[in-house]
PDB file of C-alpha atoms in Angstrom:
ATOM      1  CA  MET A   1       0.000   0.000   0.000  1.00  0.00           C
ATOM      2  CA  ARG A   2       2.833   2.363   0.816  1.00  0.00           C
ATOM      3  CA  ARG A   3       4.445   1.847  -2.560  1.00  0.00           C
ATOM      4  CA  GLY A   4       1.110   2.397  -4.291  1.00  0.00           C
ATOM      5  CA  THR A   5       0.720   5.708  -2.478  1.00  0.00           C
ATOM      6  CA  ILE A   6       4.181   6.823  -3.567  1.00  0.00           C
ATOM      7  CA  ILE A   7       3.460   5.910  -7.193  1.00  0.00           C
ATOM      8  CA  PHE A   8       0.162   7.804  -7.074  1.00  0.00           C
ATOM      9  CA  LEU A   9       1.848  10.921  -5.653  1.00  0.00           C
ATOM     10  CA  VAL A  10       4.712  10.754  -8.153  1.00  0.00           C
ATOM     11  CA  ILE A  11       2.293  10.518 -11.092  1.00  0.00           C
ATOM     12  CA  ASN A  12       0.319  13.512  -9.822  1.00  0.00           C
ATOM     13  CA  LEU A  13       3.473  15.551  -9.244  1.00  0.00           C
ATOM     14  CA  LEU A  14       4.673  14.787 -12.772  1.00  0.00           C
ATOM     15  CA  VAL A  15       1.326  15.890 -14.238  1.00  0.00           C
ATOM     16  CA  ILE A  16       1.317  19.093 -12.167  1.00  0.00           C
ATOM     17  CA  GLY A  17       4.939  19.805 -13.088  1.00  0.00           C
ATOM     18  CA  PHE A  18       4.198  19.321 -16.785  1.00  0.00           C
ATOM     19  CA  LEU A  19       1.197  21.681 -16.642  1.00  0.00           C
ATOM     20  CA  LEU A  20       3.130  24.339 -14.727  1.00  0.00           C
ATOM     21  CA  ASN A  21       5.994  24.181 -17.218  1.00  0.00           C
ATOM     22  CA  ALA A  22       3.631  24.309 -20.219  1.00  0.00           C
ATOM     23  CA  PHE A  23       1.739  27.322 -18.901  1.00  0.00           C
ATOM     24  CA  SER A  24       4.539  29.049 -16.984  1.00  0.00           C
ATOM     25  CA  THR A  25       4.594  32.106 -19.267  1.00  0.00           C
ATOM     26  CA  LEU A  26       0.819  32.534 -19.049  1.00  0.00           C
ATOM     27  CA  ILE A  27       0.944  32.204 -15.277  1.00  0.00           C
ATOM     28  CA  SER A  28       3.782  34.723 -14.987  1.00  0.00           C
ATOM     29  CA  LEU A  29       1.738  37.218 -17.018  1.00  0.00           C
ATOM     30  CA  LEU A  30      -0.723  37.382 -14.122  1.00  0.00           C
ATOM     31  CA  PHE A  31       1.994  39.033 -12.024  1.00  0.00           C
ATOM     32  CA  GLU A  32       3.434  41.327 -14.717  1.00  0.00           C
ATOM     33  CA  ASP A  33       2.369  44.981 -14.568  1.00  0.00           C
ATOM     34  CA  GLY A  34       4.832  46.400 -17.104  1.00  0.00           C
ATOM     35  CA  SER A  35       6.032  49.038 -14.629  1.00  0.00           C
ATOM     36  CA  SER A  36       9.721  48.486 -15.366  1.00  0.00           C
ATOM     37  CA  ASP A  37       9.277  49.848 -18.918  1.00  0.00           C
ATOM     38  CA  ALA A  38       6.291  52.127 -18.327  1.00  0.00           C
ATOM     39  CA  ILE A  39       6.031  55.475 -20.084  1.00  0.00           C
ATOM     40  CA  HIS A  40       5.320  57.670 -17.083  1.00  0.00           C
ATOM     41  CA  ARG A  41       2.998  60.637 -17.454  1.00  0.00           C
ATOM     42  CA  ALA A  42       5.690  62.949 -16.087  1.00  0.00           C
ATOM     43  CA  GLU A  43       7.882  62.292 -19.143  1.00  0.00           C
ATOM     44  CA  ILE A  44       5.114  62.979 -21.680  1.00  0.00           C
ATOM     45  CA  PRO A  45       4.846  66.668 -22.694  1.00  0.00           C
ATOM     46  CA  ALA A  46       1.368  68.151 -22.552  1.00  0.00           C
ATOM     47  CA  PRO A  47      -0.488  68.791 -25.828  1.00  0.00           C
ATOM     48  CA  GLY A  48       1.053  71.807 -27.528  1.00  0.00           C
ATOM     49  CA  SER A  49       4.034  71.974 -25.153  1.00  0.00           C
ATOM     50  CA  GLU A  50       7.268  73.383 -26.562  1.00  0.00           C
ATOM     51  CA  LEU A  51       9.052  70.396 -25.022  1.00  0.00           C
ATOM     52  CA  ILE A  52       7.684  68.200 -27.809  1.00  0.00           C
ATOM     53  CA  ASP A  53       9.950  69.845 -30.390  1.00  0.00           C
ATOM     54  CA  ASN A  54      13.004  69.193 -28.193  1.00  0.00           C
ATOM     55  CA  ARG A  55      12.474  65.423 -28.176  1.00  0.00           C
ATOM     56  CA  THR A  56      14.377  63.177 -30.575  1.00  0.00           C
ATOM     57  CA  GLN A  57      12.157  61.515 -33.171  1.00  0.00           C
ATOM     58  CA  LEU A  58      12.988  57.837 -33.643  1.00  0.00           C
ATOM     59  CA  ILE A  59       9.801  56.357 -35.079  1.00  0.00           C
ATOM     60  CA  PRO A  60       8.978  57.504 -38.628  1.00  0.00           C
ATOM     61  CA  LYS A  61       5.839  59.599 -39.105  1.00  0.00           C
ATOM     62  CA  ILE A  62       3.621  56.894 -40.569  1.00  0.00           C
ATOM     63  CA  ILE A  63       0.152  55.846 -39.415  1.00  0.00           C
ATOM     64  CA  HIS A  64      -0.959  52.320 -40.344  1.00  0.00           C
ATOM     65  CA  GLN A  65      -4.536  51.029 -40.193  1.00  0.00           C
ATOM     66  CA  THR A  66      -6.255  47.927 -41.569  1.00  0.00           C
ATOM     67  CA  TYR A  67      -9.650  47.045 -42.982  1.00  0.00           C
ATOM     68  CA  ILE A  68     -11.227  44.672 -45.500  1.00  0.00           C
ATOM     69  CA  ASN A  69     -11.395  47.397 -48.145  1.00  0.00           C
ATOM     70  CA  GLU A  70     -11.493  51.179 -48.375  1.00  0.00           C
ATOM     71  CA  SER A  71     -15.178  51.435 -47.377  1.00  0.00           C
ATOM     72  CA  ILE A  72     -14.759  52.211 -43.682  1.00  0.00           C
ATOM     73  CA  PRO A  73     -17.895  51.653 -41.538  1.00  0.00           C
ATOM     74  CA  ALA A  74     -19.650  54.821 -40.424  1.00  0.00           C
ATOM     75  CA  GLN A  75     -18.988  54.268 -36.708  1.00  0.00           C
ATOM     76  CA  TRP A  76     -15.225  54.353 -37.323  1.00  0.00           C
ATOM     77  CA  LYS A  77     -14.946  57.151 -39.885  1.00  0.00           C
ATOM     78  CA  ALA A  78     -14.793  59.930 -37.291  1.00  0.00           C
ATOM     79  CA  GLY A  79     -11.972  58.214 -35.415  1.00  0.00           C
ATOM     80  CA  GLN A  80     -10.057  57.532 -38.615  1.00  0.00           C
ATOM     81  CA  GLN A  81     -10.456  61.121 -39.770  1.00  0.00           C
ATOM     82  CA  SER A  82      -9.366  62.510 -36.396  1.00  0.00           C
ATOM     83  CA  CYS A  83      -6.027  60.741 -36.759  1.00  0.00           C
ATOM     84  CA  ILE A  84      -5.602  61.972 -40.318  1.00  0.00           C
ATOM     85  CA  ASP A  85      -6.570  65.568 -39.491  1.00  0.00           C
ATOM     86  CA  LEU A  86      -4.320  65.805 -36.442  1.00  0.00           C
ATOM     87  CA  HIS A  87      -1.339  64.412 -38.378  1.00  0.00           C
ATOM     88  CA  ASP A  88      -1.352  66.071 -41.778  1.00  0.00           C
ATOM     89  CA  ASP A  89       2.440  65.784 -41.863  1.00  0.00           C
ATOM     90  CA  TYR A  90       2.326  61.981 -41.381  1.00  0.00           C
ATOM     91  CA  GLU A  91       2.099  59.429 -44.156  1.00  0.00           C
ATOM     92  CA  TYR A  92      -1.164  57.467 -43.905  1.00  0.00           C
ATOM     93  CA  LYS A  93      -1.392  53.807 -45.003  1.00  0.00           C
ATOM     94  CA  LEU A  94      -4.651  51.841 -45.036  1.00  0.00           C
ATOM     95  CA  TRP A  95      -3.884  48.146 -45.449  1.00  0.00           C
ATOM     96  CA  THR A  96      -6.796  46.435 -47.188  1.00  0.00           C
ATOM     97  CA  ASP A  97      -6.996  42.650 -47.492  1.00  0.00           C
ATOM     98  CA  ASP A  98      -5.658  42.740 -51.055  1.00  0.00           C
ATOM     99  CA  LEU A  99      -2.799  45.124 -50.255  1.00  0.00           C
ATOM    100  CA  SER A 100      -1.873  43.080 -47.186  1.00  0.00           C
ATOM    101  CA  ARG A 101      -1.566  39.857 -49.148  1.00  0.00           C
ATOM    102  CA  GLU A 102       0.418  41.566 -51.915  1.00  0.00           C
ATOM    103  CA  PHE A 103       2.810  42.975 -49.324  1.00  0.00           C
ATOM    104  CA  ILE A 104       3.339  39.613 -47.612  1.00  0.00           C
ATOM    105  CA  SER A 105       3.823  37.889 -50.966  1.00  0.00           C
ATOM    106  CA  ALA A 106       6.414  40.437 -52.079  1.00  0.00           C
ATOM    107  CA  GLU A 107       8.374  41.036 -48.866  1.00  0.00           C
ATOM    108  CA  TYR A 108       7.811  37.928 -46.704  1.00  0.00           C
ATOM    109  CA  PRO A 109       7.008  35.049 -49.085  1.00  0.00           C
ATOM    110  CA  TRP A 110       8.030  32.511 -46.434  1.00  0.00           C
ATOM    111  CA  PHE A 111       4.955  33.554 -44.421  1.00  0.00           C
ATOM    112  CA  LEU A 112       2.403  33.568 -47.248  1.00  0.00           C
ATOM    113  CA  SER A 113       1.206  29.981 -46.712  1.00  0.00           C
ATOM    114  CA  THR A 114       0.567  30.707 -43.023  1.00  0.00           C
ATOM    115  CA  PHE A 115      -1.106  34.012 -43.877  1.00  0.00           C
ATOM    116  CA  ASP A 116      -3.466  32.260 -46.310  1.00  0.00           C
ATOM    117  CA  SER A 117      -4.173  29.415 -43.889  1.00  0.00           C
ATOM    118  CA  TYR A 118      -5.700  31.561 -41.152  1.00  0.00           C
ATOM    119  CA  ARG A 119      -9.319  30.573 -40.509  1.00  0.00           C
ATOM    120  CA  PHE A 120     -10.507  34.027 -39.488  1.00  0.00           C
ATOM    121  CA  PRO A 121      -9.936  37.345 -41.313  1.00  0.00           C
ATOM    122  CA  ILE A 122      -9.052  39.050 -38.021  1.00  0.00           C
ATOM    123  CA  GLN A 123      -5.968  36.826 -37.802  1.00  0.00           C
ATOM    124  CA  ARG A 124      -4.660  38.285 -41.066  1.00  0.00           C
ATOM    125  CA  ALA A 125      -5.536  41.775 -39.823  1.00  0.00           C
ATOM    126  CA  ASP A 126      -3.532  41.059 -36.665  1.00  0.00           C
ATOM    127  CA  ALA A 127      -0.559  39.613 -38.525  1.00  0.00           C
ATOM    128  CA  ILE A 128      -0.188  42.382 -41.100  1.00  0.00           C
ATOM    129  CA  ARG A 129       0.173  45.063 -38.421  1.00  0.00           C
ATOM    130  CA  TYR A 130       3.248  43.317 -37.001  1.00  0.00           C
ATOM    131  CA  PHE A 131       4.828  42.955 -40.433  1.00  0.00           C
ATOM    132  CA  VAL A 132       4.323  46.573 -41.527  1.00  0.00           C
ATOM    133  CA  LEU A 133       5.745  47.856 -38.228  1.00  0.00           C
ATOM    134  CA  ALA A 134       8.761  45.574 -38.614  1.00  0.00           C
ATOM    135  CA  PHE A 135       9.235  46.679 -42.238  1.00  0.00           C
ATOM    136  CA  TYR A 136       8.312  50.374 -42.352  1.00  0.00           C
ATOM    137  CA  GLY A 137       8.132  51.363 -38.701  1.00  0.00           C
ATOM    138  CA  GLY A 138       5.534  53.920 -37.667  1.00  0.00           C
ATOM    139  CA  ILE A 139       2.428  53.747 -35.500  1.00  0.00           C
ATOM    140  CA  TYR A 140      -0.369  51.231 -35.906  1.00  0.00           C
ATOM    141  CA  ILE A 141      -3.863  52.248 -34.715  1.00  0.00           C
ATOM    142  CA  ASP A 142      -7.066  50.185 -34.743  1.00  0.00           C
ATOM    143  CA  LEU A 143      -9.940  51.865 -36.557  1.00  0.00           C
ATOM    144  CA  ASP A 144     -11.959  52.012 -33.335  1.00  0.00           C
ATOM    145  CA  ASP A 145      -9.151  54.029 -31.708  1.00  0.00           C
ATOM    146  CA  GLY A 146      -9.620  57.690 -32.587  1.00  0.00           C
ATOM    147  CA  CYS A 147      -6.834  60.204 -31.923  1.00  0.00           C
ATOM    148  CA  ASN A 148      -7.367  62.596 -29.015  1.00  0.00           C
ATOM    149  CA  ARG A 149      -4.093  64.525 -29.509  1.00  0.00           C
ATOM    150  CA  ARG A 150      -1.000  64.435 -31.702  1.00  0.00           C
ATOM    151  CA  LEU A 151       1.167  61.353 -31.268  1.00  0.00           C
ATOM    152  CA  ASP A 152       4.507  63.157 -31.598  1.00  0.00           C
ATOM    153  CA  PRO A 153       5.679  62.415 -28.005  1.00  0.00           C
ATOM    154  CA  LEU A 154       5.409  58.685 -28.736  1.00  0.00           C
ATOM    155  CA  LEU A 155       7.858  58.963 -31.630  1.00  0.00           C
ATOM    156  CA  SER A 156      10.720  59.262 -29.123  1.00  0.00           C
ATOM    157  CA  TYR A 157      10.618  55.605 -28.080  1.00  0.00           C
ATOM    158  CA  PRO A 158      12.153  52.846 -30.237  1.00  0.00           C
ATOM    159  CA  ALA A 159       9.087  50.680 -29.649  1.00  0.00           C
ATOM    160  CA  TRP A 160       5.949  50.886 -27.531  1.00  0.00           C
ATOM    161  CA  VAL A 161       2.718  49.019 -26.911  1.00  0.00           C
ATOM    162  CA  ARG A 162      -0.087  49.627 -24.463  1.00  0.00           C
ATOM    163  CA  ARG A 163      -0.849  47.810 -21.242  1.00  0.00           C
ATOM    164  CA  THR A 164      -4.205  46.122 -20.737  1.00  0.00           C
ATOM    165  CA  VAL A 165      -6.085  45.434 -17.529  1.00  0.00           C
ATOM    166  CA  PRO A 166      -5.726  43.186 -15.629  1.00  0.00           C
ATOM    167  CA  THR A 167      -2.524  42.014 -17.323  1.00  0.00           C
ATOM    168  CA  GLY A 168      -0.616  41.777 -20.592  1.00  0.00           C
ATOM    169  CA  ILE A 169      -0.429  44.122 -23.562  1.00  0.00           C
ATOM    170  CA  SER A 170      -2.679  44.844 -26.533  1.00  0.00           C
ATOM    171  CA  ASN A 171      -2.080  45.132 -30.257  1.00  0.00           C
ATOM    172  CA  ASP A 172      -4.614  47.883 -31.017  1.00  0.00           C
ATOM    173  CA  ALA A 173      -2.098  50.737 -30.709  1.00  0.00           C
ATOM    174  CA  MET A 174       1.646  50.180 -31.182  1.00  0.00           C
ATOM    175  CA  GLY A 175       4.679  52.023 -32.453  1.00  0.00           C
ATOM    176  CA  SER A 176       8.134  50.969 -33.613  1.00  0.00           C
ATOM    177  CA  VAL A 177      11.228  51.870 -35.544  1.00  0.00           C
ATOM    178  CA  PRO A 178      11.866  49.666 -38.595  1.00  0.00           C
ATOM    179  CA  GLN A 179      13.458  46.301 -37.818  1.00  0.00           C
ATOM    180  CA  HIS A 180      13.041  46.564 -34.058  1.00  0.00           C
ATOM    181  CA  PRO A 181      14.111  43.206 -32.546  1.00  0.00           C
ATOM    182  CA  PHE A 182      10.832  42.794 -30.660  1.00  0.00           C
ATOM    183  CA  PHE A 183       8.678  42.955 -33.768  1.00  0.00           C
ATOM    184  CA  LEU A 184      11.157  40.789 -35.655  1.00  0.00           C
ATOM    185  CA  ARG A 185      10.679  38.206 -32.941  1.00  0.00           C
ATOM    186  CA  VAL A 186       6.911  38.602 -33.176  1.00  0.00           C
ATOM    187  CA  ILE A 187       6.741  37.941 -36.911  1.00  0.00           C
ATOM    188  CA  GLU A 188       9.135  34.995 -36.593  1.00  0.00           C
ATOM    189  CA  SER A 189       6.889  33.443 -33.929  1.00  0.00           C
ATOM    190  CA  LEU A 190       3.573  33.681 -35.765  1.00  0.00           C
ATOM    191  CA  SER A 191       3.855  30.425 -37.719  1.00  0.00           C
ATOM    192  CA  SER A 192       4.542  28.298 -34.647  1.00  0.00           C
ATOM    193  CA  TYR A 193       1.482  29.726 -32.865  1.00  0.00           C
ATOM    194  CA  ASN A 194      -0.875  29.029 -35.773  1.00  0.00           C
ATOM    195  CA  ARG A 195      -3.060  26.433 -34.043  1.00  0.00           C
ATOM    196  CA  HIS A 196      -6.773  25.879 -33.622  1.00  0.00           C
ATOM    197  CA  TRP A 197      -8.010  26.005 -30.009  1.00  0.00           C
ATOM    198  CA  VAL A 198     -11.670  24.935 -30.549  1.00  0.00           C
ATOM    199  CA  MET A 199     -13.186  28.291 -29.530  1.00  0.00           C
ATOM    200  CA  PRO A 200     -12.680  31.015 -32.182  1.00  0.00           C
ATOM    201  CA  TYR A 201     -11.979  33.706 -29.575  1.00  0.00           C
ATOM    202  CA  ILE A 202      -9.187  31.727 -27.923  1.00  0.00           C
ATOM    203  CA  THR A 203      -7.808  30.690 -31.323  1.00  0.00           C
ATOM    204  CA  VAL A 204      -7.530  34.310 -32.460  1.00  0.00           C
ATOM    205  CA  MET A 205      -6.242  35.659 -29.157  1.00  0.00           C
ATOM    206  CA  TYR A 206      -3.496  33.037 -28.814  1.00  0.00           C
ATOM    207  CA  SER A 207      -2.452  32.717 -32.461  1.00  0.00           C
ATOM    208  CA  THR A 208      -2.175  36.373 -33.531  1.00  0.00           C
ATOM    209  CA  GLY A 209      -4.002  38.558 -31.014  1.00  0.00           C
ATOM    210  CA  PRO A 210      -3.158  40.283 -27.711  1.00  0.00           C
ATOM    211  CA  LEU A 211      -2.566  37.060 -25.782  1.00  0.00           C
ATOM    212  CA  PHE A 212      -0.053  35.896 -28.386  1.00  0.00           C
ATOM    213  CA  LEU A 213       1.665  39.289 -28.314  1.00  0.00           C
ATOM    214  CA  SER A 214       1.722  39.277 -24.488  1.00  0.00           C
ATOM    215  CA  VAL A 215       3.375  35.847 -24.360  1.00  0.00           C
ATOM    216  CA  ILE A 216       6.056  36.877 -26.865  1.00  0.00           C
ATOM    217  CA  TRP A 217       6.584  40.128 -24.925  1.00  0.00           C
ATOM    218  CA  LYS A 218       6.973  38.268 -21.640  1.00  0.00           C
ATOM    219  CA  GLU A 219       9.540  35.890 -23.144  1.00  0.00           C
ATOM    220  CA  TYR A 220      11.330  38.776 -24.866  1.00  0.00           C
ATOM    221  CA  MET A 221      11.662  40.662 -21.572  1.00  0.00           C
ATOM    222  CA  GLY A 222      13.264  37.642 -19.928  1.00  0.00           C
ATOM    223  CA  VAL A 223      16.602  38.394 -21.626  1.00  0.00           C
ATOM    224  CA  PRO A 224      18.711  41.430 -20.579  1.00  0.00           C
ATOM    225  CA  ARG A 225      18.757  43.976 -23.411  1.00  0.00           C
ATOM    226  CA  PRO A 226      20.142  47.457 -24.106  1.00  0.00           C
ATOM    227  CA  ALA A 227      17.749  50.382 -23.687  1.00  0.00           C
ATOM    228  CA  GLU A 228      17.092  50.772 -27.405  1.00  0.00           C
ATOM    229  CA  GLU A 229      15.772  47.204 -27.615  1.00  0.00           C
ATOM    230  CA  HIS A 230      13.269  47.615 -24.799  1.00  0.00           C
ATOM    231  CA  VAL A 231       9.552  47.911 -25.486  1.00  0.00           C
ATOM    232  CA  ARG A 232       8.054  50.840 -23.583  1.00  0.00           C
ATOM    233  CA  ILE A 233       4.572  50.487 -22.137  1.00  0.00           C
ATOM    234  CA  LEU A 234       1.830  53.090 -22.570  1.00  0.00           C
ATOM    235  CA  MET A 235      -0.220  52.941 -19.386  1.00  0.00           C
ATOM    236  CA  PRO A 236      -4.062  52.972 -19.298  1.00  0.00           C
ATOM    237  CA  ASP A 237      -4.530  56.627 -18.278  1.00  0.00           C
ATOM    238  CA  GLU A 238      -2.219  57.825 -21.027  1.00  0.00           C
ATOM    239  CA  TYR A 239      -4.000  55.580 -23.509  1.00  0.00           C
ATOM    240  CA  LYS A 240      -7.569  56.863 -23.042  1.00  0.00           C
ATOM    241  CA  GLY A 241     -10.019  58.542 -20.711  1.00  0.00           C
ATOM    242  CA  PHE A 242      -8.442  61.952 -20.055  1.00  0.00           C
ATOM    243  CA  LYS A 243      -7.853  65.133 -22.008  1.00  0.00           C
ATOM    244  CA  TRP A 244      -4.110  64.396 -22.053  1.00  0.00           C
ATOM    245  CA  SER A 245      -4.667  60.787 -23.245  1.00  0.00           C
ATOM    246  CA  PHE A 246      -3.617  59.950 -26.777  1.00  0.00           C
ATOM    247  CA  PHE A 247      -6.705  58.041 -27.905  1.00  0.00           C
ATOM    248  CA  ASN A 248     -10.475  57.923 -27.584  1.00  0.00           C
ATOM    249  CA  ILE A 249     -12.391  54.745 -28.292  1.00  0.00           C
ATOM    250  CA  SER A 250     -15.363  53.959 -30.523  1.00  0.00           C
ATOM    251  CA  ARG A 251     -17.295  50.731 -30.429  1.00  0.00           C
ATOM    252  CA  GLY A 252     -15.393  47.999 -32.249  1.00  0.00           C
ATOM    253  CA  SER A 253     -14.337  44.344 -31.982  1.00  0.00           C
ATOM    254  CA  SER A 254     -16.997  43.193 -34.436  1.00  0.00           C
ATOM    255  CA  TRP A 255     -15.338  39.756 -34.720  1.00  0.00           C
ATOM    256  CA  HIS A 256     -16.221  38.807 -31.144  1.00  0.00           C
ATOM    257  CA  GLY A 257     -18.861  36.071 -30.899  1.00  0.00           C
ATOM    258  CA  LYS A 258     -20.716  34.185 -28.179  1.00  0.00           C
ATOM    259  CA  ASP A 259     -17.530  32.419 -27.162  1.00  0.00           C
ATOM    260  CA  ALA A 260     -15.955  35.827 -26.471  1.00  0.00           C
ATOM    261  CA  GLN A 261     -18.934  36.756 -24.306  1.00  0.00           C
ATOM    262  CA  THR A 262     -18.328  33.570 -22.349  1.00  0.00           C
ATOM    263  CA  ILE A 263     -14.666  34.481 -21.857  1.00  0.00           C
ATOM    264  CA  PHE A 264     -15.592  38.007 -20.741  1.00  0.00           C
ATOM    265  CA  TRP A 265     -18.114  36.562 -18.258  1.00  0.00           C
ATOM    266  CA  MET A 266     -15.427  34.259 -16.896  1.00  0.00           C
ATOM    267  CA  GLY A 267     -13.080  37.246 -16.532  1.00  0.00           C
ATOM    268  CA  LYS A 268     -15.648  39.136 -14.462  1.00  0.00           C
ATOM    269  CA  HIS A 269     -16.261  36.150 -12.178  1.00  0.00           C
ATOM    270  CA  TRP A 270     -12.714  34.823 -11.967  1.00  0.00           C
ATOM    271  CA  VAL A 271     -12.719  34.599  -8.150  1.00  0.00           C
ATOM    272  CA  LEU A 272     -15.813  32.393  -8.131  1.00  0.00           C
ATOM    273  CA  LEU A 273     -14.444  30.267 -10.937  1.00  0.00           C
ATOM    274  CA  THR A 274     -11.076  29.905  -9.181  1.00  0.00           C
ATOM    275  CA  VAL A 275     -12.734  28.675  -5.979  1.00  0.00           C
ATOM    276  CA  ALA A 276     -14.960  26.346  -7.992  1.00  0.00           C
ATOM    277  CA  GLY A 277     -11.933  25.064  -9.883  1.00  0.00           C
ATOM    278  CA  PHE A 278     -10.056  24.181  -6.701  1.00  0.00           C
ATOM    279  CA  ALA A 279     -13.168  22.516  -5.296  1.00  0.00           C
ATOM    280  CA  ILE A 280     -13.653  20.440  -8.438  1.00  0.00           C
ATOM    281  CA  ALA A 281      -9.955  19.544  -8.500  1.00  0.00           C
ATOM    282  CA  GLY A 282     -10.206  18.412  -4.864  1.00  0.00           C
ATOM    283  CA  VAL A 283     -13.237  16.221  -5.576  1.00  0.00           C
ATOM    284  CA  VAL A 284     -11.572  14.720  -8.652  1.00  0.00           C
ATOM    285  CA  GLY A 285      -8.398  14.104  -6.637  1.00  0.00           C
ATOM    286  CA  LEU A 286     -10.336  12.302  -3.900  1.00  0.00           C
ATOM    287  CA  CYS A 287     -12.157  10.185  -6.490  1.00  0.00           C
ATOM    288  CA  LEU A 288      -8.884   9.225  -8.178  1.00  0.00           C
ATOM    289  CA  TRP A 289      -7.334   8.390  -4.811  1.00  0.00           C
ATOM    290  CA  SER A 290     -10.313   6.199  -3.911  1.00  0.00           C
ATOM    291  CA  LEU A 291     -10.139   4.357  -7.234  1.00  0.00           C
ATOM    292  CA  TRP A 292      -6.379   3.937  -6.875  1.00  0.00           C
ATOM    293  CA  SER A 293      -6.731   2.580  -3.338  1.00  0.00           C
ATOM    294  CA  MET A 294      -9.439   0.149  -4.432  1.00  0.00           C
ATOM    295  CA  TRP A 295      -7.268  -1.067  -7.308  1.00  0.00           C
ATOM    296  CA  ILE A 296      -4.304  -1.580  -4.997  1.00  0.00           C
ATOM    297  CA  MET A 297      -6.369  -3.421  -2.401  1.00  0.00           C
ATOM    298  CA  ARG A 298      -7.885  -5.700  -5.030  1.00  0.00           C
ATOM    299  CA  GLY A 299      -4.407  -6.320  -6.400  1.00  0.00           C
ATOM    300  CA  ILE A 300      -3.250  -7.428  -2.968  1.00  0.00           C
ATOM    301  CA  GLY A 301      -6.299  -9.511  -2.079  1.00  0.00           C
ATOM    302  CA  GLY A 302      -7.369 -10.976  -5.396  1.00  0.00           C
ATOM    303  CA  LYS A 303      -5.667 -13.872  -7.125  1.00  0.00           C
ATOM    304  CA  GLY A 304      -6.322 -12.437 -10.561  1.00  0.00           C
ATOM    305  CA  LYS A 305      -4.497  -9.237  -9.702  1.00  0.00           C
ATOM    306  CA  ARG A 306      -1.751 -10.701  -7.552  1.00  0.00           C
ATOM    307  CA  GLY A 307       0.607 -11.131 -10.470  1.00  0.00           C
ATOM    308  CA  LEU A 308       0.309  -7.483 -11.416  1.00  0.00           C
ATOM    309  CA  TRP A 309       0.958  -6.333  -7.859  1.00  0.00           C
ATOM    310  CA  ARG A 310       3.942  -8.617  -7.620  1.00  0.00           C
ATOM    311  CA  ARG A 311       5.407  -7.139 -10.804  1.00  0.00           C
ATOM    312  CA  ILE A 312       4.995  -3.645  -9.435  1.00  0.00           C
ATOM    313  CA  SER A 313       6.396  -4.457  -6.007  1.00  0.00           C
ATOM    314  CA  GLY A 314       9.127  -6.817  -7.098  1.00  0.00           C
ATOM    315  CA  LYS A 315       7.816  -9.712  -4.969  1.00  0.00           C
ATOM    316  CA  GLU A 316       7.475 -12.060  -7.934  1.00  0.00           C
ATOM    317  CA  ARG A 317      11.209 -11.758  -8.625  1.00  0.00           C
ATOM    318  CA  TYR A 318      12.064 -12.677  -5.065  1.00  0.00           C
ATOM    319  CA  GLU A 319       9.632 -15.640  -5.010  1.00  0.00           C
ATOM    320  CA  LEU A 320      11.170 -16.951  -8.226  1.00  0.00           C
ATOM    321  CA  LEU A 321      14.623 -16.812  -6.692  1.00  0.00           C
ATOM    322  CA  ASP A 322      13.369 -18.663  -3.625  1.00  0.00           C
ATOM    323  CA  ARG A 323      11.970 -21.497  -5.749  1.00  0.00           C
ATOM    324  CA  MET A 324      15.218 -21.794  -7.641  1.00  0.00           C
ATOM    325  CA  ALA A 325      17.334 -21.970  -4.464  1.00  0.00           C
TER     326      ALA A 325
END
């Protein structure tokens, strides 16, 4: 019985160890707030401040956006136009589906098969934004992110993304110099993350979306790097909600379905679900232990199972030696 208990515990520890190793990056994201690379409000000049002109521009003045075609939905036109009007000295690039595929085919042909294989159009819209930032540099902005002020202060950082609550980063507003090592790593990682995870929302989020980007970011940060290779983090208050914030948000995310609503509900009730998860795990553990104990006891007491128990315990080998003596 003692040996059976040890085997049971070892098997469970191996399973737990495997799961912890497989999901270690996701777990560590729960404790990452991005504060070490945060863009603090004190270092951002106010709108119209003369300090803006004294800052070194690193990121080229290009605004990238994506959509199926050039017919932008009415609810996003105002936000799109606000970015164009505030930045008349920036180059503006709208990446339609056709232009995106042509660009990938011409500049990154090794990725074209993956690009074409995506099940959902939003995955291609996610992927193209990483490639154009890696190639051209500039600032990418989702169409549901309108501009609240000029983005010039953000041109002083080699690369930046925005922090999301409660953890991780998003891909709806990002900036970079051309060939920044973070975005090179992102585009190199896309093919290996191209998997189907049953639910469309999880598939998109973990193959090309914010969860994918957060995992790559977390791994990227794990290696010491010079300052110019860091990815600076735009914090929530500087992202939206105040007159000094860079963006204002329109209703978007049209690709979300019922599975996304389920995920959002789970996010709101994560404490309850965590407690329920531990309770269920405890019940399952007790059931497995009971079944294991019954199997061991039957192995000891039953003739049909005695041979199996002897092979596990080593008794059969010793009995054979005794008969041969």
